[in-house]
N, CA, C and O of each residue as an XYZ file, in Angstrom:
388
protein
N     -41.192      6.044      9.894
C     -40.166      5.074      9.571
C     -38.812      5.807      9.520
O     -38.687      6.814      8.823
N     -37.794      5.310     10.254
C     -36.489      5.980     10.255
C     -35.797      5.860      8.892
O     -35.919      4.865      8.179
N     -35.080      6.912      8.583
C     -34.349      6.940      7.312
C     -33.080      6.104      7.439
O     -32.328      6.252      8.402
N     -32.847      5.241      6.481
C     -31.667      4.375      6.487
C     -30.568      5.036      5.659
O     -30.756      5.363      4.487
N     -29.424      5.220      6.296
C     -28.278      5.813      5.596
C     -27.282      4.702      5.320
O     -26.816      4.030      6.240
N     -26.965      4.515      4.071
C     -26.024      3.460      3.696
C     -24.741      4.086      3.174
O     -24.759      5.010      2.361
N     -23.655      3.569      3.652
C     -22.355      4.047      3.182
C     -21.860      3.142      2.068
O     -21.977      1.919      2.138
N     -21.315      3.757      1.060
C     -20.715      2.973     -0.018
C     -19.323      2.523      0.401
O     -18.567      3.271      1.021
N     -19.012      1.305      0.054
C     -17.664      0.799      0.336
C     -16.672      1.522     -0.567
O     -16.888      1.656     -1.772
N     -15.579      1.984      0.040
C     -14.546      2.664     -0.736
C     -13.567      1.634     -1.275
O     -13.138      0.728     -0.560
N     -13.227      1.785     -2.526
C     -12.261      0.859     -3.096
C     -10.851      1.246     -2.658
O     -10.553      2.419     -2.435
N     -10.010      0.254     -2.542
C      -8.625      0.495     -2.142
C      -7.890      1.230     -3.260
O      -8.143      0.974     -4.437
N      -6.972      2.152     -2.900
C      -6.213      2.846     -3.933
C      -5.382      1.874     -4.750
O      -4.847      0.899     -4.223
N      -5.280      2.147     -6.028
C      -4.496      1.284     -6.903
C      -3.589      2.136     -7.769
O      -3.905      3.285     -8.076
N      -2.467      1.570     -8.157
C      -1.562      2.266     -9.067
C      -0.662      3.250     -8.347
O      -0.590      3.270     -7.118
N       0.010      4.049     -9.119
C       0.948      5.032     -8.594
C       0.564      6.400     -9.119
O       0.287      6.562    -10.308
N       0.547      7.373     -8.243
C       0.219      8.739     -8.623
C       1.431      9.613     -8.342
O       1.954      9.606     -7.228
N       1.873     10.347     -9.313
C       3.060     11.187     -9.173
C       2.611     12.631     -9.001
O       1.834     13.149     -9.803
N       3.105     13.277     -7.950
C       2.765     14.670     -7.682
C       3.947     15.562     -8.021
O       5.082     15.276     -7.639
N       3.679     16.625     -8.728
C       4.692     17.638     -8.962
C       5.833     17.174     -9.840
O       5.754     16.137    -10.499
N       6.873     17.945     -9.838
C       8.063     17.657    -10.635
C       9.297     17.799     -9.759
O       9.306     18.596     -8.820
N      10.320     17.043    -10.053
C      11.551     17.152     -9.289
C      12.198     18.496     -9.566
O      12.110     19.021    -10.676
N      12.846     19.047     -8.557
C      13.534     20.323     -8.725
C      14.809     20.318     -7.895
O      15.070     19.369     -7.155
N      15.582     21.349     -8.015
C      16.872     21.423     -7.327
C      16.781     22.015     -5.918
O      17.748     21.941     -5.160
N      15.653     22.594     -5.559
C      15.516     23.263     -4.266
C      14.982     22.298     -3.214
O      13.846     21.835     -3.316
N      15.802     21.993     -2.198
C      15.379     21.054     -1.158
C      14.119     21.526     -0.434
O      13.294     20.704     -0.032
N      13.963     22.831     -0.265
C      12.823     23.369      0.477
C      11.494     23.102     -0.231
O      10.439     23.240      0.387
N      11.520     22.728     -1.495
C      10.289     22.464     -2.235
C       9.719     21.080     -1.957
O       8.646     20.747     -2.460
N      10.413     20.272     -1.169
C       9.979     18.904     -0.896
C       9.422     18.789      0.511
O       9.977     19.350      1.456
N       8.305     18.048      0.647
C       7.690     17.826      1.951
C       8.172     16.539      2.605
O       7.825     16.267      3.754
N       8.956     15.753      1.904
C       9.407     14.480      2.436
C      10.882     14.299      2.130
O      11.323     14.575      1.014
N      11.633     13.848      3.088
C      13.056     13.636      2.909
C      13.439     12.271      3.471
O      12.948     11.872      4.527
N      14.298     11.570      2.781
C      14.784     10.313      3.341
C      15.711     10.625      4.502
O      16.285     11.711      4.580
N      15.849      9.668      5.395
C      16.694      9.864      6.572
C      17.763      8.782      6.621
O      18.040      8.128      5.616
N      18.341      8.602      7.756
C      19.496      7.758      8.007
C      19.603      6.513      7.122
O      18.692      5.688      7.056
N      20.737      6.413      6.455
C      20.999      5.244      5.620
C      21.239      3.994      6.455
O      21.213      2.884      5.922
N      21.471      4.154      7.746
C      21.777      2.994      8.586
C      20.553      2.112      8.831
O      20.707      0.945      9.190
N      19.340      2.641      8.645
C      18.142      1.828      8.887
C      17.886      0.798      7.796
O      17.416     -0.302      8.086
N      18.186      1.136      6.547
C      17.996      0.226      5.429
C      19.249      0.264      4.549
O      19.192      0.758      3.423
N      20.374     -0.248      5.044
C      21.631     -0.116      4.309
C      21.614     -0.754      2.928
O      22.258     -0.244      2.011
N      20.887     -1.869      2.756
C      20.853     -2.524      1.446
C      20.162     -1.634      0.412
O      20.592     -1.556     -0.738
N      19.103     -0.975      0.827
C      18.379     -0.089     -0.092
C      19.271      1.060     -0.552
O      19.329      1.378     -1.739
N      19.959      1.674      0.396
C      20.804      2.816      0.035
C      22.037      2.384     -0.744
O      22.507      3.114     -1.617
N      22.563      1.210     -0.438
C      23.701      0.704     -1.216
C      23.277      0.524     -2.670
O      24.028      0.865     -3.584
N      22.075     -0.010     -2.888
C      21.557     -0.181     -4.248
C      21.390      1.178     -4.940
O      21.767      1.342     -6.101
N      20.827      2.138     -4.222
C      20.640      3.473     -4.809
C      21.970      4.116     -5.184
O      22.086      4.709     -6.257
N      22.963      4.010     -4.325
C      24.276      4.595     -4.635
C      24.949      3.859     -5.782
O      25.676      4.473     -6.563
N      24.722      2.556     -5.899
C      25.272      1.801     -7.042
C      24.683      2.293     -8.355
O      25.360      2.285     -9.384
N      23.414      2.725     -8.324
C      22.728      3.197     -9.527
C      22.908      4.697     -9.774
O      22.457      5.211    -10.798
N      23.558      5.401     -8.851
C      23.698      6.859     -8.945
C      24.641      7.254    -10.082
O      25.581      6.536    -10.422
N      24.351      8.416    -10.650
C      25.230      8.959    -11.693
C      26.460      9.598    -11.043
O      26.493      9.794     -9.829
N      27.452      9.917    -11.845
C      28.649     10.582    -11.322
C      28.299     11.937    -10.710
O      28.863     12.320     -9.685
N      27.367     12.665    -11.337
C      26.939     13.967    -10.805
C      26.261     13.807     -9.445
O      26.481     14.612     -8.539
N      25.438     12.767     -9.306
C      24.768     12.534     -8.025
C      25.776     12.169     -6.939
O      25.654     12.620     -5.800
N      26.750     11.371     -7.282
C      27.791     11.014     -6.303
C      28.585     12.249     -5.886
O      28.893     12.421     -4.706
N      28.916     13.107     -6.848
C      29.677     14.321     -6.540
C      28.867     15.257     -5.638
O      29.417     15.875     -4.726
N      27.572     15.357     -5.894
C      26.700     16.214     -5.087
C      26.299     15.548     -3.774
O      25.773     16.207     -2.877
N      26.547     14.241     -3.660
C      26.149     13.448     -2.494
C      24.644     13.553     -2.236
O      24.184     13.641     -1.097
N      23.894     13.541     -3.354
C      22.441     13.654     -3.264
C      21.820     12.892     -4.429
O      22.203     13.069     -5.585
N      20.854     12.043     -4.098
C      20.125     11.285     -5.112
C      18.650     11.645     -4.980
O      18.087     11.610     -3.886
N      18.036     11.989     -6.096
C      16.600     12.277     -6.088
C      15.889     11.193     -6.887
O      16.188     10.964     -8.059
N      14.938     10.530     -6.226
C      14.140      9.491     -6.867
C      12.704      9.630     -6.404
O      12.444     10.150     -5.319
N      11.773      9.166     -7.222
C      10.383      9.135     -6.802
C      10.196      7.968     -5.845
O      10.697      6.872     -6.095
N       9.485      8.195     -4.762
C       9.168      7.151     -3.793
C       7.705      6.751     -3.956
O       6.861      7.574     -4.310
N       7.421      5.496     -3.697
C       6.054      4.995     -3.691
C       5.641      4.840     -2.230
O       6.314      4.159     -1.455
N       4.535      5.473     -1.862
C       4.013      5.382     -0.500
C       2.796      4.468     -0.517
O       1.903      4.628     -1.349
N       2.763      3.505      0.409
C       1.667      2.542      0.462
C       1.021      2.606      1.839
O       1.575      2.069      2.798
N      -0.138      3.251      1.962
C      -0.770      3.353      3.283
C      -1.207      1.989      3.818
O      -1.774      1.170      3.095
N      -0.930      1.769      5.096
C      -1.373      0.557      5.785
C      -2.391      1.000      6.828
O      -2.074      1.768      7.737
N      -3.610      0.510      6.684
C      -4.703      0.925      7.557
C      -4.835     -0.018      8.745
O      -4.774     -1.239      8.601
N      -5.019      0.574      9.924
C      -5.283     -0.197     11.132
C      -6.755     -0.606     11.098
O      -7.628      0.262     11.109
N      -7.052     -1.920     11.057
C      -8.457     -2.356     10.951
C      -9.319     -1.883     12.116
O     -10.515     -1.649     11.942
N      -8.732     -1.741     13.291
C      -9.522     -1.357     14.461
C      -9.971      0.103     14.391
O     -11.106      0.414     14.753
N      -9.108      0.989     13.935
C      -9.446      2.412     13.913
C      -9.830      2.916     12.530
O     -10.370      4.013     12.392
N      -9.555      2.122     11.515
C      -9.823      2.507     10.118
C      -9.007      3.731      9.693
O      -9.391      4.445      8.766
N      -7.893      3.969     10.365
C      -7.010      5.081     10.034
C      -5.671      4.542      9.546
O      -5.310      3.394      9.807
N      -4.958      5.382      8.845
C      -3.638      4.972      8.356
C      -2.707      4.841      9.554
O      -2.486      5.804     10.288
N      -2.161      3.639      9.745
C      -1.278      3.362     10.865
C       0.182      3.528     10.479
O       1.015      3.872     11.317
N       0.492      3.285      9.216
C       1.870      3.401      8.758
C       1.834      3.797      7.286
O       0.868      3.526      6.573
N       2.901      4.438      6.857
C       2.993      4.870      5.468
C       4.397      4.566      4.966
O       5.210      5.475      4.793
N       4.687      3.271      4.729
C       6.034      2.908      4.292
C       6.338      3.460      2.897
O       5.459      3.570      2.043
N       7.599      3.798      2.701
C       8.060      4.323      1.411
C       9.002      3.313      0.779
O       9.755      2.628      1.471
N       8.950      3.229     -0.544
C       9.896      2.381     -1.259
C      10.369      3.121     -2.502
O       9.633      3.901     -3.106
N      11.609      2.857     -2.862
C      12.215      3.418     -4.070
C      12.784      2.244     -4.848
O      13.547      1.446     -4.304
N      12.425      2.137     -6.096
C      12.849      1.010     -6.935
C      12.523     -0.330     -6.275
O      13.280     -1.291     -6.411
N      11.389     -0.392     -5.555
C      10.965     -1.626     -4.911
C      11.677     -1.930     -3.607
O      11.447     -2.988     -3.021
N      12.532     -1.039     -3.136
C      13.269     -1.248     -1.888
C      12.743     -0.307     -0.813
O      12.510      0.871     -1.083
N      12.554     -0.813      0.400
C      12.040     -0.022      1.513
C      13.076      1.004      1.945
O      14.262      0.694      2.058
N      12.616      2.235      2.188
C      13.477      3.310      2.685
C      12.751      4.035      3.818
O      11.523      4.112      3.812
N      13.493      4.564      4.784
C      12.861      5.335      5.851
C      12.652      6.776      5.374
O      13.252      7.194      4.384
N      11.811      7.525      6.068
C      11.597      8.914      5.705
C      11.023      9.700      6.868
O      10.468      9.124      7.804
N      11.157     11.017      6.807
C      10.483     11.922      7.706
C       9.255     12.448      6.981
O       9.280     12.634      5.764
N       8.191     12.685      7.717
C       7.013     13.215      7.061
C       6.388     14.307      7.916
O       6.637     14.395      9.119
N       5.593     15.117      7.291
C       4.883     16.169      7.999
C       3.886     15.532      8.976
O       3.353     14.459      8.692
N       3.629     16.169     10.108
C       2.721     15.572     11.099
C       1.316     15.299     10.565
O       0.656     14.372     11.032
N       0.848     16.086      9.599
C      -0.524     15.898      9.112
C      -0.659     14.707      8.182
O      -1.777     14.347      7.814
N       0.454     14.078      7.785
C       0.343     12.872      6.958
C       0.064     11.701      7.859
O      -0.070     10.574      7.383
């Protein structure tokens, strides 16, 4: 009699997981936001909420939420949109993500 192998259904990820701590060294980050022209409303909101120090440095650091979107046909992650404060933002990512 052949052995039956059953796979357990994986539950979808839930909640938010924060990795690491924010720091001042750009090289310590694997993800960077890109052109503000792609989502101008999101960046306008972020700059409105920025502190005077952030405006002077022309740099805002915020935690982003990444939500994987799986392609049903391949069962692989097809897109990994990022959002900050509930607003969509573009980003560059490492090829292995």
